[in-house]
XYZ file of C-alpha atoms in Angstrom:
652
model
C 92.934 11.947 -49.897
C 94.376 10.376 -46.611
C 94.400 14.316 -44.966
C 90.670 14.795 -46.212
C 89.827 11.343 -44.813
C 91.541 11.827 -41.609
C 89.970 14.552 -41.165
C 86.730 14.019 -42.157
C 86.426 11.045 -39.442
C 87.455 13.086 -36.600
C 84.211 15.420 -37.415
C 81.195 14.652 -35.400
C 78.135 12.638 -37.203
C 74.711 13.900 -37.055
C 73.098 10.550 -37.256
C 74.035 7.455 -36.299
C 73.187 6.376 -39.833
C 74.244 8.790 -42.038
C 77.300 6.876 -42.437
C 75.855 3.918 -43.934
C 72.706 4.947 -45.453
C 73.194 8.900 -46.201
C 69.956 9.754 -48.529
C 67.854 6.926 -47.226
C 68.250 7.769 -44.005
C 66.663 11.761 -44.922
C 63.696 10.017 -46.580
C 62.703 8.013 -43.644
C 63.197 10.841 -41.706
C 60.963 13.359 -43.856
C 58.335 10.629 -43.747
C 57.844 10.043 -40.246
C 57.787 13.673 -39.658
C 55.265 14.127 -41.881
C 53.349 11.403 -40.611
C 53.076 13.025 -37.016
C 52.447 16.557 -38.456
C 49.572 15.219 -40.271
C 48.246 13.419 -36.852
C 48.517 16.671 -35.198
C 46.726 18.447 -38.371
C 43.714 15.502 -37.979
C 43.481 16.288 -34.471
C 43.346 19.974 -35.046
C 41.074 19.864 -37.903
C 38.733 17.342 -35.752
C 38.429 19.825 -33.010
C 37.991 22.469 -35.063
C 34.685 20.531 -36.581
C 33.343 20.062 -33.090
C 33.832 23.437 -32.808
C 31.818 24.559 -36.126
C 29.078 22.542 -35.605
C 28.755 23.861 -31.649
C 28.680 27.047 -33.582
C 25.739 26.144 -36.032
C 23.637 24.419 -33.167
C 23.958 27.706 -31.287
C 22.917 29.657 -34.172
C 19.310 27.169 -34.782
C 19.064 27.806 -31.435
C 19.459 31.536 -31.140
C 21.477 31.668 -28.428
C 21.624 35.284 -26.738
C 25.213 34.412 -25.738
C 26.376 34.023 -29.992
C 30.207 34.190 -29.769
C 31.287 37.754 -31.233
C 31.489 38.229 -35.189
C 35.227 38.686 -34.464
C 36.120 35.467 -33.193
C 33.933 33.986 -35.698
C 35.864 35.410 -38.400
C 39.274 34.448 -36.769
C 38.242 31.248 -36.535
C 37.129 31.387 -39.919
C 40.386 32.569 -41.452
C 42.008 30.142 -39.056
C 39.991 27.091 -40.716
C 40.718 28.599 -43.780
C 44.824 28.346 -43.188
C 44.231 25.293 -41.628
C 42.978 23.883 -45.079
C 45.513 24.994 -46.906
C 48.443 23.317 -44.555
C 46.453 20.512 -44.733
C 46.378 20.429 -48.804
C 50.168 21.315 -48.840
C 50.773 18.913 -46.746
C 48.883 16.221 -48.621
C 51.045 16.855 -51.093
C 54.435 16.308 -49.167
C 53.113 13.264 -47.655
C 52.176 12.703 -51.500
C 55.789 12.923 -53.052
C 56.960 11.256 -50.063
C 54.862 8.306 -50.894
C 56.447 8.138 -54.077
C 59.779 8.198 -53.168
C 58.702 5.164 -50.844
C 57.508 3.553 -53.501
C 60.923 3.573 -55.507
C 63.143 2.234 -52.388
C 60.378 0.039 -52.324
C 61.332 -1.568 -55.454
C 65.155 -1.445 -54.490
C 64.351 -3.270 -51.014
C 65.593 -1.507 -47.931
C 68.193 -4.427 -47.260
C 69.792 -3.844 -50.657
C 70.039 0.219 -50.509
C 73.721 0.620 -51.796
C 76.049 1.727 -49.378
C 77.990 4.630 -49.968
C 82.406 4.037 -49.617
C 84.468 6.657 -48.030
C 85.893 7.350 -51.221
C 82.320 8.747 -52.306
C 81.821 10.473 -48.875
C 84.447 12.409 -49.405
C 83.829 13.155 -52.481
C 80.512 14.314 -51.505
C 81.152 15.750 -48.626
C 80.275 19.064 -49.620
C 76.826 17.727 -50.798
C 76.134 15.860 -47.607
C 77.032 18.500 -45.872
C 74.228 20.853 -48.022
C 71.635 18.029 -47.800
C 72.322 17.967 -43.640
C 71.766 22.144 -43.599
C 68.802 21.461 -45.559
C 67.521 18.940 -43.517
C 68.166 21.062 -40.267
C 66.403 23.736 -41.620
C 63.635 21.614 -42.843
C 62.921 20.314 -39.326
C 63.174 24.013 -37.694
C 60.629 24.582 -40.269
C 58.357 21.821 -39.064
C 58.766 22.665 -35.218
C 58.204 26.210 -36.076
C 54.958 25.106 -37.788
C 54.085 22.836 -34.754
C 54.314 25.467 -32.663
C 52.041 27.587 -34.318
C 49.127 24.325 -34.812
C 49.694 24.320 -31.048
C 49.094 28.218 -30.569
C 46.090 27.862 -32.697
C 44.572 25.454 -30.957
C 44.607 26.799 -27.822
C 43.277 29.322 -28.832
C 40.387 27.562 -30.485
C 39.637 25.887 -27.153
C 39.850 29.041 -25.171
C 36.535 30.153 -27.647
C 35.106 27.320 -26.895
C 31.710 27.151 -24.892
C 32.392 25.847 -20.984
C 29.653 23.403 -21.747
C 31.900 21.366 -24.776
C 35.653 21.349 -22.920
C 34.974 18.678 -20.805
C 33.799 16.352 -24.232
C 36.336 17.491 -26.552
C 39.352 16.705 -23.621
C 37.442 12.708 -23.718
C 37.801 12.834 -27.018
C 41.613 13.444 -27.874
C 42.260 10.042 -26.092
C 39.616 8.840 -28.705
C 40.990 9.788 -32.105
C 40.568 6.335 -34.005
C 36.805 6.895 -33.199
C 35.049 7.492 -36.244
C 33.575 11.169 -37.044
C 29.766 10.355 -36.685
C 30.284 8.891 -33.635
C 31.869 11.572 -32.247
C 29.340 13.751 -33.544
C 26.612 11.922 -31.674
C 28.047 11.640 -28.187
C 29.191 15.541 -28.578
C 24.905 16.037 -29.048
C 24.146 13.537 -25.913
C 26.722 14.041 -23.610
C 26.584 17.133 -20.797
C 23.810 19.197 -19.389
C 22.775 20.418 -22.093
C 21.491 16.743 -23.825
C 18.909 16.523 -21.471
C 15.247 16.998 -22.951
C 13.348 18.308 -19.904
C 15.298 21.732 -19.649
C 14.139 22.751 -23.125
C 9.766 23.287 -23.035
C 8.103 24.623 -26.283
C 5.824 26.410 -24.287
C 6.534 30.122 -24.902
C 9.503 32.700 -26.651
C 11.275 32.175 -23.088
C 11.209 29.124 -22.679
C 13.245 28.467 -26.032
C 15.420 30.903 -25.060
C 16.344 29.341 -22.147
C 16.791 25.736 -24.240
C 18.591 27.122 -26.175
C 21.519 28.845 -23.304
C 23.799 26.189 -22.059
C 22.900 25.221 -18.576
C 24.912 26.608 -15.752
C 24.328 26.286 -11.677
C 23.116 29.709 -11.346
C 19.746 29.646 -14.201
C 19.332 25.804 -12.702
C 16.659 26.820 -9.412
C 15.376 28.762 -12.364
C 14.363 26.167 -14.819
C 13.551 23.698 -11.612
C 11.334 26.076 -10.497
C 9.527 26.531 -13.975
C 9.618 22.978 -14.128
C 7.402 22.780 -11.004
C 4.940 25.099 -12.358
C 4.089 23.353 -15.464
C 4.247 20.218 -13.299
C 1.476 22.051 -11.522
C -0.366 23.824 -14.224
C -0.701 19.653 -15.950
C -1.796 18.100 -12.406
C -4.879 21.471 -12.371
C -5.472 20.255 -16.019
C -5.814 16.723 -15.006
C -7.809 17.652 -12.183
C -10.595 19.155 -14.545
C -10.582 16.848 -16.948
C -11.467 14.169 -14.153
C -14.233 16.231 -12.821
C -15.638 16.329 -16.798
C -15.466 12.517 -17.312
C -16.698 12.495 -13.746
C -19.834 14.703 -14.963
C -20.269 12.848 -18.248
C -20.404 9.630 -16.418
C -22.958 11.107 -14.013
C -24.707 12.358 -17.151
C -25.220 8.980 -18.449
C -26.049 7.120 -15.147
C -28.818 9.496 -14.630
C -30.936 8.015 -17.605
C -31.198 4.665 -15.842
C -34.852 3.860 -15.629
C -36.540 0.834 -13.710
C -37.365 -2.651 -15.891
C -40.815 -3.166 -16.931
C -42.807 -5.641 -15.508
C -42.317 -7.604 -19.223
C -38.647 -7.507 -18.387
C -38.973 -8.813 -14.938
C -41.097 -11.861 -16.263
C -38.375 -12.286 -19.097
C -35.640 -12.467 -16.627
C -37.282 -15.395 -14.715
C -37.537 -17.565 -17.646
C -33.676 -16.427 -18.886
C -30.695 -17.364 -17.078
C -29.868 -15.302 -14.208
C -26.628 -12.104 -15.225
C -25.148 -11.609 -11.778
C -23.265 -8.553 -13.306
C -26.145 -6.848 -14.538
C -27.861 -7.794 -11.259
C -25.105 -5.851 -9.260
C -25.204 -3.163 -11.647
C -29.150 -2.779 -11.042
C -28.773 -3.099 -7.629
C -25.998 -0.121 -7.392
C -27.954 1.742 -9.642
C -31.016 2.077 -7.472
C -28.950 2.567 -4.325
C -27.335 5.549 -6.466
C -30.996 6.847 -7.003
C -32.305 6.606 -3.592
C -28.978 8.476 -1.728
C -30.608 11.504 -4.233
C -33.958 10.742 -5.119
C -35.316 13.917 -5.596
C -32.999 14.200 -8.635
C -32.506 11.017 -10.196
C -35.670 9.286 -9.810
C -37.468 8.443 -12.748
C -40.780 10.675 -13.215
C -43.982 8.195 -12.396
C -41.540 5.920 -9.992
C -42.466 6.216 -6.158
C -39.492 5.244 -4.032
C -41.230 2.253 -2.891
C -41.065 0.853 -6.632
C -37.604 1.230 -6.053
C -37.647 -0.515 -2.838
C -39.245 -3.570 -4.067
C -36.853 -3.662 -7.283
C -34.150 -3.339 -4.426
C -35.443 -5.717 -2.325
C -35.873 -8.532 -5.214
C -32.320 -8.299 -6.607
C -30.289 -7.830 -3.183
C -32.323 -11.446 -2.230
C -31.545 -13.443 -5.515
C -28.036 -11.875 -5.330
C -26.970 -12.412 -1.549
C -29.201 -15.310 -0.982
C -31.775 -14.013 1.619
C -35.368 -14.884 1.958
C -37.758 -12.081 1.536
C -38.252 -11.889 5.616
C -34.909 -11.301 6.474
C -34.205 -8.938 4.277
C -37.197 -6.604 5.213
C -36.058 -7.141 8.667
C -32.477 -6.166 7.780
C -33.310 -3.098 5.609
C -35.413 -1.931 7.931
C -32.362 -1.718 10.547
C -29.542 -0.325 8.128
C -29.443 2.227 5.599
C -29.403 0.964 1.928
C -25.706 1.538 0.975
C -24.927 -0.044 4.892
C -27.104 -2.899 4.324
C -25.040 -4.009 1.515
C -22.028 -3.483 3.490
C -23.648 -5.658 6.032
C -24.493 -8.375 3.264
C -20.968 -8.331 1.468
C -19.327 -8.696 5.231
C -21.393 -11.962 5.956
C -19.739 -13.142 2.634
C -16.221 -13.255 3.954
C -15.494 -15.369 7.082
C -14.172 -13.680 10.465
C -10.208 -14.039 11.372
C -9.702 -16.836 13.348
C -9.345 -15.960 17.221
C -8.338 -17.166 20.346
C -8.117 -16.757 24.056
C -5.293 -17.050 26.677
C -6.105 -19.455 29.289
C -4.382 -17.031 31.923
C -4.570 -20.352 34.607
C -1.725 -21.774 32.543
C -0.298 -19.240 30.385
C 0.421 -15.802 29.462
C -0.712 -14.250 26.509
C 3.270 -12.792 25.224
C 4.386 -16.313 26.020
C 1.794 -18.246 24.079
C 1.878 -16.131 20.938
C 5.773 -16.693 21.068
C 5.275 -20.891 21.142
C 3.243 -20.238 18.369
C 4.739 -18.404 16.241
C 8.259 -20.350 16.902
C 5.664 -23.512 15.173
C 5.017 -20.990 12.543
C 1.814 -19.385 13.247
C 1.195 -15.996 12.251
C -0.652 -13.999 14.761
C -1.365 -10.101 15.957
C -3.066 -9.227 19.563
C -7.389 -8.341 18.571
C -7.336 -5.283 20.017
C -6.896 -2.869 22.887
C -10.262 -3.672 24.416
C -8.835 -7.220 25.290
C -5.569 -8.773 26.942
C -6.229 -12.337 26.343
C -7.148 -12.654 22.665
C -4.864 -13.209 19.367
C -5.958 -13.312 15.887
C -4.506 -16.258 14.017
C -4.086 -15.025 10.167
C -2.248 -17.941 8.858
C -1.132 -21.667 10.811
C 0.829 -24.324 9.270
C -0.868 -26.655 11.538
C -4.600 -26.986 12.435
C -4.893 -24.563 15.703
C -7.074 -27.092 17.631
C -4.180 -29.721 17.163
C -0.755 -28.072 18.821
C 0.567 -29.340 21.722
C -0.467 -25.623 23.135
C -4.005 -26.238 22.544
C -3.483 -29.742 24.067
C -2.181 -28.551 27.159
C -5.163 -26.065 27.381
C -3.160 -23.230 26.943
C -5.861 -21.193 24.871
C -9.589 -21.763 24.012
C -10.813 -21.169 20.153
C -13.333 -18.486 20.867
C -14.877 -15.581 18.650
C -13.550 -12.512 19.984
C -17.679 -11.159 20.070
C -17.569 -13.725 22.583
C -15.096 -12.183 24.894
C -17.723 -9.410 25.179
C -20.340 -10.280 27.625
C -17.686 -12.013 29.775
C -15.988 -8.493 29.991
C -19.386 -6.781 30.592
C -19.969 -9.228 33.394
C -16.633 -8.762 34.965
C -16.882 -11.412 38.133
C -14.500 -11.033 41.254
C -12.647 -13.643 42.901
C -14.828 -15.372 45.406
C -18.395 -14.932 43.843
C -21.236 -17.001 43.345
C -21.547 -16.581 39.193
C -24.086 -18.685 36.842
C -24.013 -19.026 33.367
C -27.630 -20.146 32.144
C -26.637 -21.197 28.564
C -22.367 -22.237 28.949
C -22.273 -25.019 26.492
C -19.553 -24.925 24.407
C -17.361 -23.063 27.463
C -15.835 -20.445 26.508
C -17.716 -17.685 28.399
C -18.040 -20.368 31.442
C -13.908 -20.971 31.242
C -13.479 -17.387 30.793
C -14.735 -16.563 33.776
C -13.079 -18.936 35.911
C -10.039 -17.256 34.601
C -10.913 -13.879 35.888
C -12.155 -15.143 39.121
C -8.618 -17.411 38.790
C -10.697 -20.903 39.996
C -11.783 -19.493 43.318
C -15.471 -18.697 44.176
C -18.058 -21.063 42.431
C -18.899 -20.905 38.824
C -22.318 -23.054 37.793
C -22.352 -24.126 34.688
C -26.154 -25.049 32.893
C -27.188 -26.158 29.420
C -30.577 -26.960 28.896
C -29.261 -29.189 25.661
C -27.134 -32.005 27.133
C -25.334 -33.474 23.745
C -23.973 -29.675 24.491
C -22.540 -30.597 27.667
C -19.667 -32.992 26.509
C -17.721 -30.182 24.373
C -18.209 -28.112 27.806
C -17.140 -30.968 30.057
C -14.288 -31.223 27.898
C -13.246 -27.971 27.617
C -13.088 -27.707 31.379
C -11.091 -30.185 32.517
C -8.763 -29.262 29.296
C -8.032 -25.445 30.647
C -7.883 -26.996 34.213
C -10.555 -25.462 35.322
C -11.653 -26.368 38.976
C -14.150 -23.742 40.937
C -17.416 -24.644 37.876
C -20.368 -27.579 38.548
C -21.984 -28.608 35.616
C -25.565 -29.205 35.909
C -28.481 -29.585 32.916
C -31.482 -27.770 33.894
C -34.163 -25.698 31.836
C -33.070 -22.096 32.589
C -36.240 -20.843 33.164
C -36.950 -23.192 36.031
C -33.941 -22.811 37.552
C -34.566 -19.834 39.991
C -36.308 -22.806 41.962
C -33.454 -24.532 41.814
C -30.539 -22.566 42.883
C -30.319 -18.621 43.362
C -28.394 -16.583 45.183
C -25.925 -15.656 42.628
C -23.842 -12.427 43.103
C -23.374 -12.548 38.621
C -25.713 -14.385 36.007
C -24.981 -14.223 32.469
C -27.544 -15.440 30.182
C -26.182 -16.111 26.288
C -30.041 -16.990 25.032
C -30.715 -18.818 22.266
C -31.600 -16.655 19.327
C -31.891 -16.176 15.283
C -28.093 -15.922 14.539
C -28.601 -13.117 12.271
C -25.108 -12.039 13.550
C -23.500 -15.251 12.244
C -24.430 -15.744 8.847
C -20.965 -15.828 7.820
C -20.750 -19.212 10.249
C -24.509 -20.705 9.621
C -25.457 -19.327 5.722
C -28.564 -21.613 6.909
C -29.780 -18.731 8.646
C -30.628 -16.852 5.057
C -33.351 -18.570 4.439
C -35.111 -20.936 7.433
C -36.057 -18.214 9.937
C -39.603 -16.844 9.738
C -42.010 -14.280 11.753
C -42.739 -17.390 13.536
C -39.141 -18.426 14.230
C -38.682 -14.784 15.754
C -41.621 -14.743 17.531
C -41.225 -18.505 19.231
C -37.391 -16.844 20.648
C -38.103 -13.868 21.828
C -41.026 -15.801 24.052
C -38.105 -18.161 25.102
C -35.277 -15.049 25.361
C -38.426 -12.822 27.425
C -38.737 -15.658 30.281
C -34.992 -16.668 29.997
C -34.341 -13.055 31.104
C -36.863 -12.792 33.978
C -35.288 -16.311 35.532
C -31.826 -14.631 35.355
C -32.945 -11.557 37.374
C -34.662 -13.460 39.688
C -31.561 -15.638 40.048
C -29.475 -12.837 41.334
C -29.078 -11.383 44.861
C -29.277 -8.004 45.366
C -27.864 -7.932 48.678
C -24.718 -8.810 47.324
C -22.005 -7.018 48.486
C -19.908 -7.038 44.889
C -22.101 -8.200 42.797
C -25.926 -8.112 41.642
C -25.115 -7.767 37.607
C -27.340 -9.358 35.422
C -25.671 -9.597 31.527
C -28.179 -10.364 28.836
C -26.532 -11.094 25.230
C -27.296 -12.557 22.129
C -25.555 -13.111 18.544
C -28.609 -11.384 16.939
C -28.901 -7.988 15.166
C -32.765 -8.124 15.269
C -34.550 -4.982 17.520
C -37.058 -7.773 17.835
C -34.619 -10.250 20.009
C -32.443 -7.128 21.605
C -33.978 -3.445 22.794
C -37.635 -5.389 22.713
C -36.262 -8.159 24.827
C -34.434 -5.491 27.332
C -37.346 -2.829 27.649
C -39.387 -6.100 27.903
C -37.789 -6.765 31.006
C -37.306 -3.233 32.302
C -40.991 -3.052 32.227
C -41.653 -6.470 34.063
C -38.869 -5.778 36.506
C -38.947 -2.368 38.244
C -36.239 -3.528 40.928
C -33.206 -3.004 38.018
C -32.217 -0.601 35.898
C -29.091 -0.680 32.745
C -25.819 0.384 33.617
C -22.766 0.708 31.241
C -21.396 -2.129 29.824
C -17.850 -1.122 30.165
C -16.982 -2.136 26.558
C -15.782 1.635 25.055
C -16.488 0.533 21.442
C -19.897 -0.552 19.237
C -22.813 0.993 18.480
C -25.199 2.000 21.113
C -28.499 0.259 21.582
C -31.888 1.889 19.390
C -34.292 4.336 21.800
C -36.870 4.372 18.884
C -37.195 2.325 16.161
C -39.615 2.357 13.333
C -42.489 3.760 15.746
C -41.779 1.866 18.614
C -40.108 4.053 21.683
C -37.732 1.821 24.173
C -36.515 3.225 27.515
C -33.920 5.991 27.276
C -31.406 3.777 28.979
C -30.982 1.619 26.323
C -28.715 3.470 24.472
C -26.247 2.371 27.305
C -26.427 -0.928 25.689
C -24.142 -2.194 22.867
C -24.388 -3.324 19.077
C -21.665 -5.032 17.334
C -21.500 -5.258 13.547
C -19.443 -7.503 10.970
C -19.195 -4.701 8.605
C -17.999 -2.179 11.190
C -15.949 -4.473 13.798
C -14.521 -6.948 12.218
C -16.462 -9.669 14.548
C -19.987 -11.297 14.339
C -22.711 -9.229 15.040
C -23.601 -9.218 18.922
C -25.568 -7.662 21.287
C -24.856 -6.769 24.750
C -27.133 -5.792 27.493
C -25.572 -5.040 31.926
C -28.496 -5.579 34.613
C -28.290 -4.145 38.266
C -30.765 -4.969 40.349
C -30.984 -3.018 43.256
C -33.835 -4.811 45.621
C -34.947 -8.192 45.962
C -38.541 -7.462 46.557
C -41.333 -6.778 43.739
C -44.200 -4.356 44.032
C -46.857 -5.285 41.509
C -49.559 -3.274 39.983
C -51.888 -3.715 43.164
C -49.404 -2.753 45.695
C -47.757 -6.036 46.427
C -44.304 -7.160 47.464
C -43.162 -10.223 46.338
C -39.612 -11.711 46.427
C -39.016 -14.348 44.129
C -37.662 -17.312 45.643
C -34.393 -17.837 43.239
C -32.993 -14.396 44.883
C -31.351 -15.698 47.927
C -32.907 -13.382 50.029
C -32.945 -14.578 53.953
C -36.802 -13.782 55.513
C -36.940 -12.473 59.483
C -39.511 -14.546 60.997
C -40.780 -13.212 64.207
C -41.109 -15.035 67.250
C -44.419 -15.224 69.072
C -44.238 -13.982 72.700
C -46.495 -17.215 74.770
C -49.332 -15.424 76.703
C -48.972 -18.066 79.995
């Protein structure tokens, strides 16, 4: 016993605790290598699921690139082992379990220990059970090594498409099969809905093939093309609602004269009003096609004429005069632009200031500005001022004058030189008068007359404000003043007239101006006109410019008023105005024919400039001296002229 002993304790042990535990210790053993074969069986099995139901989506799909029957049935027969490991090895892990169970009820801290007396006694047995054991775990490697083999080759059948999902998912095994199941369908190229189009045989064909870089310029550019082929569908059915809307408008018919009478005594529909009113516009841009059989275009008119003046506001004088001036559809522009104020604007006061420094102390205070235009180098529009603009410290200092840019105009027309003799028959408030002392930068003489003297204080004001220094104020009835003073090498003459080109200022205007009222100013605007010519000195060696302007859009108070004068006054003739923007000046209008040159003169519209409607008229006269109808010369006594009197030789 002490030889066997002796001996049997020099022999290596193959585990650490086979000497105190012996059977236990196998159990344990089996069961954790059970345990990771049947991980590595779940794994397998999971990727082999993936793997059929790629296969079954491929066959809804009938894919041209189906895997070959022979892989199919390889993998088949693989499955198939697969199952049967797996049921066999249910059934280890099964009797395993068991066996668990029974230590379970011994306790694993009161598993007997074995003495050396019963070691080596069975030695022989232990050394059986460790053989067995050996061979067992061979058996299990050998077995690993084949799950291994088998699922490589699994993943080497499977589609490029699904490698990159199934390698995310063996770091995700605890995930739950539906789960995986769903990101498998979303995840990659394939998940995304606007490859696959049911529109033809091809079409799912191509849905149905994985996506790959090469077929992609493929489907992008068959995406295009139905893009296309929906945008041409679109297209048409526009131009059908488009027709069927026509379709109906065309049935609109005039109201009876009951209806007229029943809208007086109702209250007034604005909507239906503007409706009407774009309804008969619609008619009369094609009237030869939607007009109403038995309706003359003049029942239109009238229908026109009565809405547009209960709608906008206008008396039924004004607006005869202004739809006799503008087409319908720009007549309503006209109206809906007298609606909406004009931007505020301002001028540079160049004596003190220049304009890129002033617009940068204003907008430092907060002021949000933008230069008018090209046409101008002084002005800035003022879109939005924390402060009131007539109350900075700039405006204070008479750094800039509040002035509508349609002002600017005439000043620019006029363009007086440094040094000149320049009259301004009607300056009250000052901004054309201060404007040109600017230009002529306070040299020359500048005379300043207002026939209304409250006027005069807001122009006294303004002057010694902008520190102006070369301009005499004086309060004289312009058409007297020839007698007066002449000699001037520049007159401007701002006359008094309707407004018409204001109404978004004065909305007075739409309704207390008459025939009369039009007929008493262009008397007034007629002799104002003559005094200015007759106030200007031909002889002048830069000057002899006569502007004539007014803030009317009326032929009646502009082209009349000019070919008036042309008619009176052979000794001038129109030049350019220099302004290279507006609307030149009517020729003919509504049977009356004007002097060619008038289109030389310039309109300015709220609806097409952005400003208040003006009128601009440049004068050069190019003789002092009259010749009336019966041969006469006669030189008016305002032009400055100097007479050569002739001595008389004495006869003694």
């Amino acid at each position: 016993m002490g030889r066997r002993a002796k001996n049997k304790q020099d022999a290596p042990l193959p585990l650490a605790q086979e000497k105190s535990t012996g059977k236990v210790t196998k159990i344990l053993h089996d069961k954790l290598k059970h345990l990771a074969v049947r991980d590595r069986k779940q794994q397998s099995a999971a990727l082999k699921n993936r793997s059929k139901n790629h296969g079954r989506q491929t066959e809804k799909r009938k894919s041209s690139e189906a895997e070959p029957a022979a892989n199919k049935n390889k993998r088949s027969k693989q499955a198939k082992e697969s199952e049967d490991e797996d049921e066999d090895e249910e059934g280890d892990v099964g009797e395993a379990g068991a066996q668990e169970l029974e230590l379970d009820g011994d306790g694993w801290d009161n598993a007997p220990l074995e003495s050396d007396s019963e070691i080596d006694e069975d030695d022989d047995d232990g050394s059986d059970s460790m053989a067995e054991f050996d061979s067992d775990a061979n058996a299990e490697e050998q077995s690993d090594d084949e799950d291994e083999d088998e699922e490589e080759d699994v993943v080497s059948q499977m589609p490029l498409s699904l490698l990159s999902d199934d390698e995310e998912d063996d770091d995700n095994d605890d995930d739950e099969p539906d789960a995986q199941d769903d990101s498998d369908e979303i995840s990659g190229i394939e998940s995304y809905d606007e490859f696959a189009t049911d529109d033809d045989d091809d079409d799912d064909d191509d849905a149905a093939a994985p996506v790959t870089f090469r077929d992609m310029e493929k489907r992008s550019l068959k995406l295009d093309a139905k893009r296309k082929q929906m945008e041409e569908l679109a297209d048409v059915e526009l131009k059908a609602a488009g027709a069927v809307v026509d379709g109906e408008r065309a049935l609109f018919v005039l109201p009876t004269p009951e209806e007229i009478e029943a809208e007086k005594e109702t209250p007034p529909d604005l909507s239906a009003i503007q409706h009407r009113i774009q309804e008969i516009i619609r008619v009369l841009n094609n009237f030869s096609e939607l007009r109403t059989e038995g309706s003359s275009r003049n029942d239109y008119m009238d229908q026109l004429k009565r809405d547009m003046c209960f709608y906008y506001g206008y008396n039924e004088f004004l607006m005869d005069k202004l739809l006799d001036l503008f087409t319908v559809s720009e007549a309503v522009e006209f109206f809906e632009a007298n609606e909406v104020a004009r931007p505020v604007t301002i001028r540079t006061n160049t004596l003190k200031t220049r304009r890129r420094d002033l617009a940068q102390a204003l907008i430092n205070r907060g002021v949000n500005l933008d230069p008018i235009g090209k046409w101008t180098k002084v002005g800035l529009t003022i879109f939005d001022s924390p402060v009131p603009v007539g109350a900075t410290p700039e405006y204070m200092a008479g750094h800039y004058m509040i002035q509508a840019a349609s002002s600017f105009l005439p000043v620019i027309a006029l363009a007086p030189q440094e040094k000149e003799k320049v009259l301004d028959m009607s300056a009250a408030p000052g901004g054309k008068t201060t404007y040109c002392a600017a230009l002529m930068k306070n040299t020359g003489m500048v005379v300043a007359n207002d026939a209304n003297k409250d006027r005069e204080k807001a122009l006294v004001a303004n002057i010694h404000r902008l520190g102006i220094s070369n301009t005499i104020v004086c309060n004289y009835d312009g058409r007297e003043f020839p007698k007066v003073m002449g000699g001037f090498d520049r007159v401007l003459l701002d006359a008094p007239c309707s407004g018409t080109g204001v109404i978004s200022k004065d909305a007075s205007v739409k309704i207390n101006k008459s025939q009369d009222d039009i007929n008493m100013l262009t008397h007034l605007q007629k002799e104002l006109i003559l005094s200015a010519i007759d106030s200007v000195n031909a002889d002048s060696s830069t000057g002899g410019y006569i502007v004539y302007s007014t803030c009317s859009v009326t032929v009646d108070e502009d082209e009349a008023v000019v070919n008036y004068a042309l008619s009176k006054r052979p000794n001038i003739k129109l030049v350019s105005t220099g302004l290279d923007f507006g609307s030149p000046g009517f020729t003919s209008f509504r049977g009356h024919t004007f002097h060619p040159s008038l289109n030389l003169t310039r309109r300015f519209y709220p609806h097409a400039h952005n400003m208040d409607g003006f009128f601009v008229a440049k004068f050069k006269k190019f003789s002092n001296k009259i010749k009336t109808a019966d041969n006469k010369v006669i030189v008016p006594a305002g032009s400055g002229s100097k007479r050569k009197h002739k001595k008389k030789k004495n006869s003694n």
